CSV table of N, CA and C in Angstrom, one decimal:
chain,number,residue,atom,x,y,z
A,25,MET,N,8.5,7.8,-9.8
A,25,MET,CA,7.6,7.1,-8.9
A,25,MET,C,7.3,5.7,-9.5
A,26,PHE,N,7.4,4.7,-8.7
A,26,PHE,CA,7.1,3.3,-9.2
A,26,PHE,C,5.7,3.0,-8.7
A,27,ASN,N,4.9,2.4,-9.7
A,27,ASN,CA,3.5,2.1,-9.4
A,27,ASN,C,3.2,0.7,-9.7
A,28,TYR,N,2.3,0.1,-8.8
A,28,TYR,CA,1.7,-1.2,-9.0
A,28,TYR,C,0.2,-1.0,-8.8
A,29,TYR,N,-0.5,-1.8,-9.5
A,29,TYR,CA,-2.0,-1.7,-9.4
A,29,TYR,C,-2.6,-3.1,-8.9
A,30,LEU,N,-3.3,-3.0,-7.9
A,30,LEU,CA,-4.0,-4.2,-7.3
A,30,LEU,C,-5.5,-4.1,-7.7
A,31,ILE,N,-5.9,-5.0,-8.5
A,31,ILE,CA,-7.2,-5.0,-9.1
A,31,ILE,C,-8.1,-6.0,-8.3
A,32,SER,N,-9.2,-5.6,-7.8
A,32,SER,CA,-10.2,-6.4,-7.1
A,32,SER,C,-9.7,-7.0,-5.9
A,33,PRO,N,-9.0,-6.3,-5.0
A,33,PRO,CA,-8.6,-7.0,-3.8
A,33,PRO,C,-9.7,-7.2,-2.8
A,34,SER,N,-9.6,-8.2,-2.0
A,34,SER,CA,-10.6,-8.4,-0.9
A,34,SER,C,-10.1,-7.7,0.3
A,35,GLU,N,-10.4,-8.2,1.5
A,35,GLU,CA,-10.1,-7.5,2.7
A,35,GLU,C,-8.6,-7.2,2.8
A,36,ARG,N,-8.3,-6.0,3.2
A,36,ARG,CA,-6.9,-5.6,3.4
A,36,ARG,C,-6.4,-5.8,4.8
A,37,PRO,N,-5.0,-6.1,4.9
A,37,PRO,CA,-4.5,-6.3,6.3
A,37,PRO,C,-4.4,-5.0,7.1
A,38,GLN,N,-4.2,-5.1,8.4
A,38,GLN,CA,-4.1,-3.9,9.2
A,38,GLN,C,-2.9,-3.1,8.7
A,39,SER,N,-3.0,-1.8,8.8
A,39,SER,CA,-1.9,-0.9,8.3
A,39,SER,C,-0.6,-1.2,9.0
A,40,VAL,N,-0.7,-1.5,10.3
A,40,VAL,CA,0.6,-1.7,11.0
A,40,VAL,C,1.3,-3.0,10.4
A,41,SER,N,0.6,-3.9,9.9
A,41,SER,CA,1.2,-5.1,9.3
A,41,SER,C,2.0,-4.7,8.0
A,42,VAL,N,1.5,-3.8,7.3
A,42,VAL,CA,2.2,-3.3,6.1
A,42,VAL,C,3.5,-2.7,6.4
A,43,ALA,N,3.5,-1.8,7.4
A,43,ALA,CA,4.8,-1.2,7.8
A,43,ALA,C,5.8,-2.2,8.4
A,44,ARG,N,5.3,-3.1,9.2
A,44,ARG,CA,6.2,-4.1,9.8
A,44,ARG,C,6.8,-5.1,8.8
A,45,HIS,N,6.0,-5.4,7.7
A,45,HIS,CA,6.5,-6.2,6.6
A,45,HIS,C,7.6,-5.5,5.9
A,46,LEU,N,7.4,-4.2,5.7
A,46,LEU,CA,8.4,-3.4,4.9
A,46,LEU,C,9.7,-3.1,5.7
A,47,TRP,N,9.6,-2.9,7.0
A,47,TRP,CA,10.8,-2.4,7.8
A,47,TRP,C,11.1,-3.2,9.0
A,48,GLY,N,10.3,-4.2,9.3
A,48,GLY,CA,10.6,-5.0,10.5
A,48,GLY,C,9.7,-4.8,11.6
A,49,ASN,N,9.6,-5.7,12.6
A,49,ASN,CA,8.6,-5.6,13.7
A,49,ASN,C,8.8,-4.4,14.6
A,50,ASP,N,10.1,-4.0,14.8
A,50,ASP,CA,10.4,-2.9,15.7
A,50,ASP,C,10.5,-1.6,15.0
A,51,CYS,N,10.1,-1.5,13.8
A,51,CYS,CA,10.3,-0.2,13.1
A,51,CYS,C,9.5,0.9,13.7
A,52,ASP,N,10.0,2.1,13.5
A,52,ASP,CA,9.3,3.4,14.0
A,52,ASP,C,8.7,4.0,12.7
A,53,PHE,N,7.4,4.1,12.6
A,53,PHE,CA,6.8,4.5,11.3
A,53,PHE,C,5.7,5.5,11.6
A,54,ASP,N,5.4,6.3,10.6
A,54,ASP,CA,4.2,7.2,10.6
A,54,ASP,C,3.2,6.6,9.6
A,55,SER,N,1.9,6.8,9.9
A,55,SER,CA,0.9,6.3,9.0
A,55,SER,C,-0.3,7.2,8.9
A,56,ASP,N,-1.0,7.2,7.8
A,56,ASP,CA,-2.2,7.9,7.7
A,56,ASP,C,-3.0,7.1,6.7
A,57,GLY,N,-4.3,7.4,6.7
A,57,GLY,CA,-5.2,6.7,5.8
A,57,GLY,C,-6.6,6.8,6.3
A,58,ASN,N,-7.5,5.9,5.7
A,58,ASN,CA,-8.9,5.9,6.1
A,58,ASN,C,-9.2,4.6,6.9
A,59,ASP,N,-8.2,3.9,7.5
A,59,ASP,CA,-8.6,2.6,8.1
A,59,ASP,C,-9.4,2.9,9.4
A,60,ASP,N,-9.3,4.1,10.0
A,60,ASP,CA,-10.2,4.3,11.2
A,60,ASP,C,-11.6,4.5,10.8
A,61,ASP,N,-11.9,5.0,9.6
A,61,ASP,CA,-13.3,5.3,9.1
A,61,ASP,C,-13.9,4.1,8.4
A,62,ALA,N,-13.1,3.2,7.9
A,62,ALA,CA,-13.6,2.1,7.0
A,62,ALA,C,-13.9,0.9,7.9
A,63,PRO,N,-14.7,0.0,7.4
A,63,PRO,CA,-15.0,-1.2,8.1
A,63,PRO,C,-13.7,-2.0,8.2
A,64,VAL,N,-13.5,-3.0,9.1
A,64,VAL,CA,-12.3,-3.7,9.3
A,64,VAL,C,-12.0,-4.4,8.0
A,65,GLY,N,-10.7,-4.2,7.6
A,65,GLY,CA,-10.2,-4.7,6.3
A,65,GLY,C,-10.7,-4.0,5.1
A,66,GLY,N,-11.4,-2.9,5.2
A,66,GLY,CA,-12.0,-2.2,4.1
A,66,GLY,C,-11.3,-0.9,3.7
A,67,TRP,N,-10.1,-0.6,4.3
A,67,TRP,CA,-9.5,0.6,4.0
A,67,TRP,C,-9.1,0.7,2.5
A,68,THR,N,-9.1,1.9,2.0
A,68,THR,CA,-8.7,2.1,0.6
A,68,THR,C,-7.5,3.1,0.5
A,69,GLU,N,-7.2,3.8,1.5
A,69,GLU,CA,-6.1,4.8,1.5
A,69,GLU,C,-5.2,4.5,2.7
A,70,LEU,N,-3.9,4.5,2.3
A,70,LEU,CA,-2.9,4.2,3.3
A,70,LEU,C,-1.6,4.9,2.9
A,71,THR,N,-0.9,5.5,3.9
A,71,THR,CA,0.5,6.0,3.7
A,71,THR,C,1.2,5.5,4.9
A,72,VAL,N,2.4,4.9,4.6
A,72,VAL,CA,3.3,4.5,5.7
A,72,VAL,C,4.7,5.0,5.3
A,73,ALA,N,5.4,5.6,6.3
A,73,ALA,CA,6.7,6.2,6.1
A,73,ALA,C,7.6,5.8,7.3
A,74,LEU,N,8.8,5.4,7.0
A,74,LEU,CA,9.8,5.1,8.0
A,74,LEU,C,10.3,6.3,8.7
A,75,ARG,N,10.2,6.4,10.0
A,75,ARG,CA,10.8,7.5,10.8
A,75,ARG,C,12.2,7.3,11.0
A,76,PRO,N,13.0,8.3,11.3
A,76,PRO,CA,12.6,9.7,11.5
A,76,PRO,C,12.6,10.5,10.3
A,77,GLN,N,13.3,10.2,9.2
A,77,GLN,CA,13.3,11.1,8.0
A,77,GLN,C,12.0,11.0,7.2
A,78,CYS,N,11.4,9.8,7.2
A,78,CYS,CA,10.2,9.6,6.4
A,78,CYS,C,10.4,9.6,4.9
A,79,GLU,N,11.7,9.4,4.5
A,79,GLU,CA,12.0,9.4,3.1
A,79,GLU,C,11.6,8.1,2.5
A,80,GLU,N,11.7,7.0,3.2
A,80,GLU,CA,11.1,5.7,2.7
A,80,GLU,C,9.6,5.7,2.9
A,81,ARG,N,8.8,5.7,1.9
A,81,ARG,CA,7.4,5.9,2.0
A,81,ARG,C,6.7,5.1,0.9
A,82,VAL,N,5.5,4.6,1.3
A,82,VAL,CA,4.6,3.9,0.4
A,82,VAL,C,3.2,4.5,0.5
A,83,ASP,N,2.6,4.8,-0.6
A,83,ASP,CA,1.2,5.4,-0.6
A,83,ASP,C,0.3,4.4,-1.4
A,84,VAL,N,-0.9,4.1,-0.8
A,84,VAL,CA,-1.9,3.3,-1.4
A,84,VAL,C,-3.2,4.1,-1.5
A,85,ASP,N,-3.7,4.2,-2.7
A,85,ASP,CA,-4.9,5.0,-3.0
A,85,ASP,C,-5.8,4.3,-4.1
A,86,PRO,N,-7.1,4.5,-4.0
A,86,PRO,CA,-7.9,4.0,-5.1
A,86,PRO,C,-7.7,4.9,-6.3
A,87,ILE,N,-7.7,4.3,-7.6
A,87,ILE,CA,-7.5,5.2,-8.7
A,87,ILE,C,-8.8,5.9,-9.1
A,88,ASP,N,-9.9,5.4,-8.7
A,88,ASP,CA,-11.2,6.1,-8.9
A,88,ASP,C,-12.3,5.5,-8.0
A,89,ASP,N,-13.5,5.9,-8.2
A,89,ASP,CA,-14.6,5.4,-7.4
A,89,ASP,C,-15.4,4.2,-8.1
A,90,ASN,N,-14.9,3.8,-9.2
A,90,ASN,CA,-15.5,2.8,-10.0
A,90,ASN,C,-15.3,1.4,-9.5
A,91,GLU,N,-16.1,0.5,-9.9
A,91,GLU,CA,-15.9,-1.0,-9.6
A,91,GLU,C,-15.3,-1.6,-10.8
A,92,PRO,N,-14.4,-2.5,-10.7
A,92,PRO,CA,-13.9,-3.1,-9.5
A,92,PRO,C,-12.9,-2.1,-8.8
A,93,LEU,N,-12.7,-2.3,-7.5
A,93,LEU,CA,-11.7,-1.5,-6.8
A,93,LEU,C,-10.4,-1.7,-7.4
A,94,VAL,N,-9.6,-0.7,-7.7
A,94,VAL,CA,-8.2,-0.8,-8.1
A,94,VAL,C,-7.4,0.1,-7.2
A,95,LEU,N,-6.5,-0.4,-6.5
A,95,LEU,CA,-5.6,0.3,-5.6
A,95,LEU,C,-4.2,0.5,-6.3
A,96,VAL,N,-3.8,1.8,-6.3
A,96,VAL,CA,-2.4,2.0,-6.9
A,96,VAL,C,-1.5,2.1,-5.7
A,97,ILE,N,-0.4,1.4,-5.7
A,97,ILE,CA,0.6,1.3,-4.7
A,97,ILE,C,1.9,1.9,-5.2
A,98,ARG,N,2.3,3.1,-4.6
A,98,ARG,CA,3.4,3.8,-5.2
A,98,ARG,C,4.5,4.2,-4.2
A,99,SER,N,5.7,4.3,-4.7
A,99,SER,CA,6.8,4.7,-3.9
A,99,SER,C,7.9,5.2,-4.8
A,100,GLU,N,8.7,6.1,-4.3
A,100,GLU,CA,9.9,6.5,-5.0
A,100,GLU,C,11.0,5.5,-5.1
A,101,TRP,N,10.8,4.5,-4.2
A,101,TRP,CA,11.8,3.4,-4.1
A,101,TRP,C,11.2,2.1,-4.8
A,102,ALA,N,11.8,1.7,-5.9
A,102,ALA,CA,11.3,0.5,-6.7
A,102,ALA,C,11.1,-0.7,-5.8
A,103,ASP,N,12.1,-1.1,-5.0
A,103,ASP,CA,12.0,-2.3,-4.2
A,103,ASP,C,10.9,-2.2,-3.1
A,104,LEU,N,10.7,-1.0,-2.6
A,104,LEU,CA,9.7,-0.8,-1.6
A,104,LEU,C,8.3,-0.9,-2.2
A,105,ALA,N,8.1,-0.3,-3.3
A,105,ALA,CA,6.8,-0.4,-4.0
A,105,ALA,C,6.4,-1.8,-4.3
A,106,LYS,N,7.4,-2.6,-4.8
A,106,LYS,CA,7.2,-4.0,-5.2
A,106,LYS,C,6.9,-4.8,-3.9
A,107,LYS,N,7.7,-4.6,-2.9
A,107,LYS,CA,7.5,-5.4,-1.6
A,107,LYS,C,6.1,-5.1,-1.0
A,108,ALA,N,5.7,-3.9,-1.0
A,108,ALA,CA,4.3,-3.5,-0.5
A,108,ALA,C,3.3,-4.2,-1.4
A,109,ALA,N,3.4,-4.1,-2.7
A,109,ALA,CA,2.4,-4.6,-3.6
A,109,ALA,C,2.3,-6.1,-3.5
A,110,LEU,N,3.4,-6.8,-3.4
A,110,LEU,CA,3.3,-8.3,-3.3
A,110,LEU,C,2.7,-8.7,-1.9
A,111,PHE,N,3.0,-7.9,-0.9
A,111,PHE,CA,2.4,-8.2,0.4
A,111,PHE,C,0.9,-8.0,0.4
A,112,LEU,N,0.5,-6.9,-0.2
A,112,LEU,CA,-1.0,-6.6,-0.2
A,112,LEU,C,-1.7,-7.7,-1.1
A,113,GLN,N,-1.1,-8.1,-2.2
A,113,GLN,CA,-1.7,-9.1,-3.0
A,113,GLN,C,-1.8,-10.5,-2.3
A,114,LEU,N,-0.7,-10.8,-1.5
A,114,LEU,CA,-0.7,-12.0,-0.8
A,114,LEU,C,-1.8,-12.1,0.2
A,115,HIS,N,-2.1,-11.0,0.9
A,115,HIS,CA,-3.1,-10.9,1.9
A,115,HIS,C,-4.5,-10.6,1.4
A,116,SER,N,-4.6,-9.9,0.3
A,116,SER,CA,-5.9,-9.5,-0.2
A,116,SER,C,-6.4,-10.1,-1.5
A,117,GLY,N,-5.5,-10.9,-2.1
A,117,GLY,CA,-5.8,-11.4,-3.4
A,117,GLY,C,-5.9,-10.4,-4.5
A,118,GLY,N,-6.6,-10.7,-5.5
A,118,GLY,CA,-6.7,-9.7,-6.6
A,118,GLY,C,-5.6,-9.9,-7.6
A,119,GLU,N,-5.6,-9.2,-8.7
A,119,GLU,CA,-4.6,-9.3,-9.8
A,119,GLU,C,-3.7,-8.1,-9.6
A,120,LEU,N,-2.4,-8.4,-9.7
A,120,LEU,CA,-1.4,-7.4,-9.6
A,120,LEU,C,-0.8,-7.0,-10.9
A,121,SER,N,-0.7,-5.7,-11.3
A,121,SER,CA,-0.2,-5.3,-12.6
A,121,SER,C,0.7,-4.1,-12.4
A,122,GLU,N,1.6,-4.0,-13.3
A,122,GLU,CA,2.5,-2.8,-13.4
A,122,GLU,C,1.9,-1.8,-14.3
A,123,GLN,N,0.8,-2.1,-15.0
A,123,GLN,CA,0.1,-1.2,-15.9
A,123,GLN,C,-1.3,-0.9,-15.3
A,124,ALA,N,-1.7,0.4,-15.4
A,124,ALA,CA,-3.1,0.7,-15.0
A,124,ALA,C,-4.1,0.1,-15.9
A,125,PRO,N,-5.1,-0.5,-15.3
A,125,PRO,CA,-6.2,-1.1,-16.1
A,125,PRO,C,-6.9,-0.1,-16.9
A,126,ARG,N,-7.4,-0.5,-18.0
A,126,ARG,CA,-8.2,0.4,-18.9
A,126,ARG,C,-9.6,0.4,-18.6
């Protein structure tokens, strides 16, 4: 599993934007997370997977409930994890690291 950590991000992009960035505008993807329950741009949990096999997948979760918010972005595919992490940092700001903060 390849992990990136986004420390202190601000507002996150819509989940559909993440999938489209990873696989293109016409991609068929499955998603799950808490973007329906969170305020706009405030989601902290997201899974996107390319259909039909859903083998290409990215998960985003908070590492804990502490401040500052730290999101771990993971995938079994190195390039997919990095592409998602860079996209989220571009849209949300924050510090991107390959190491979990202490």
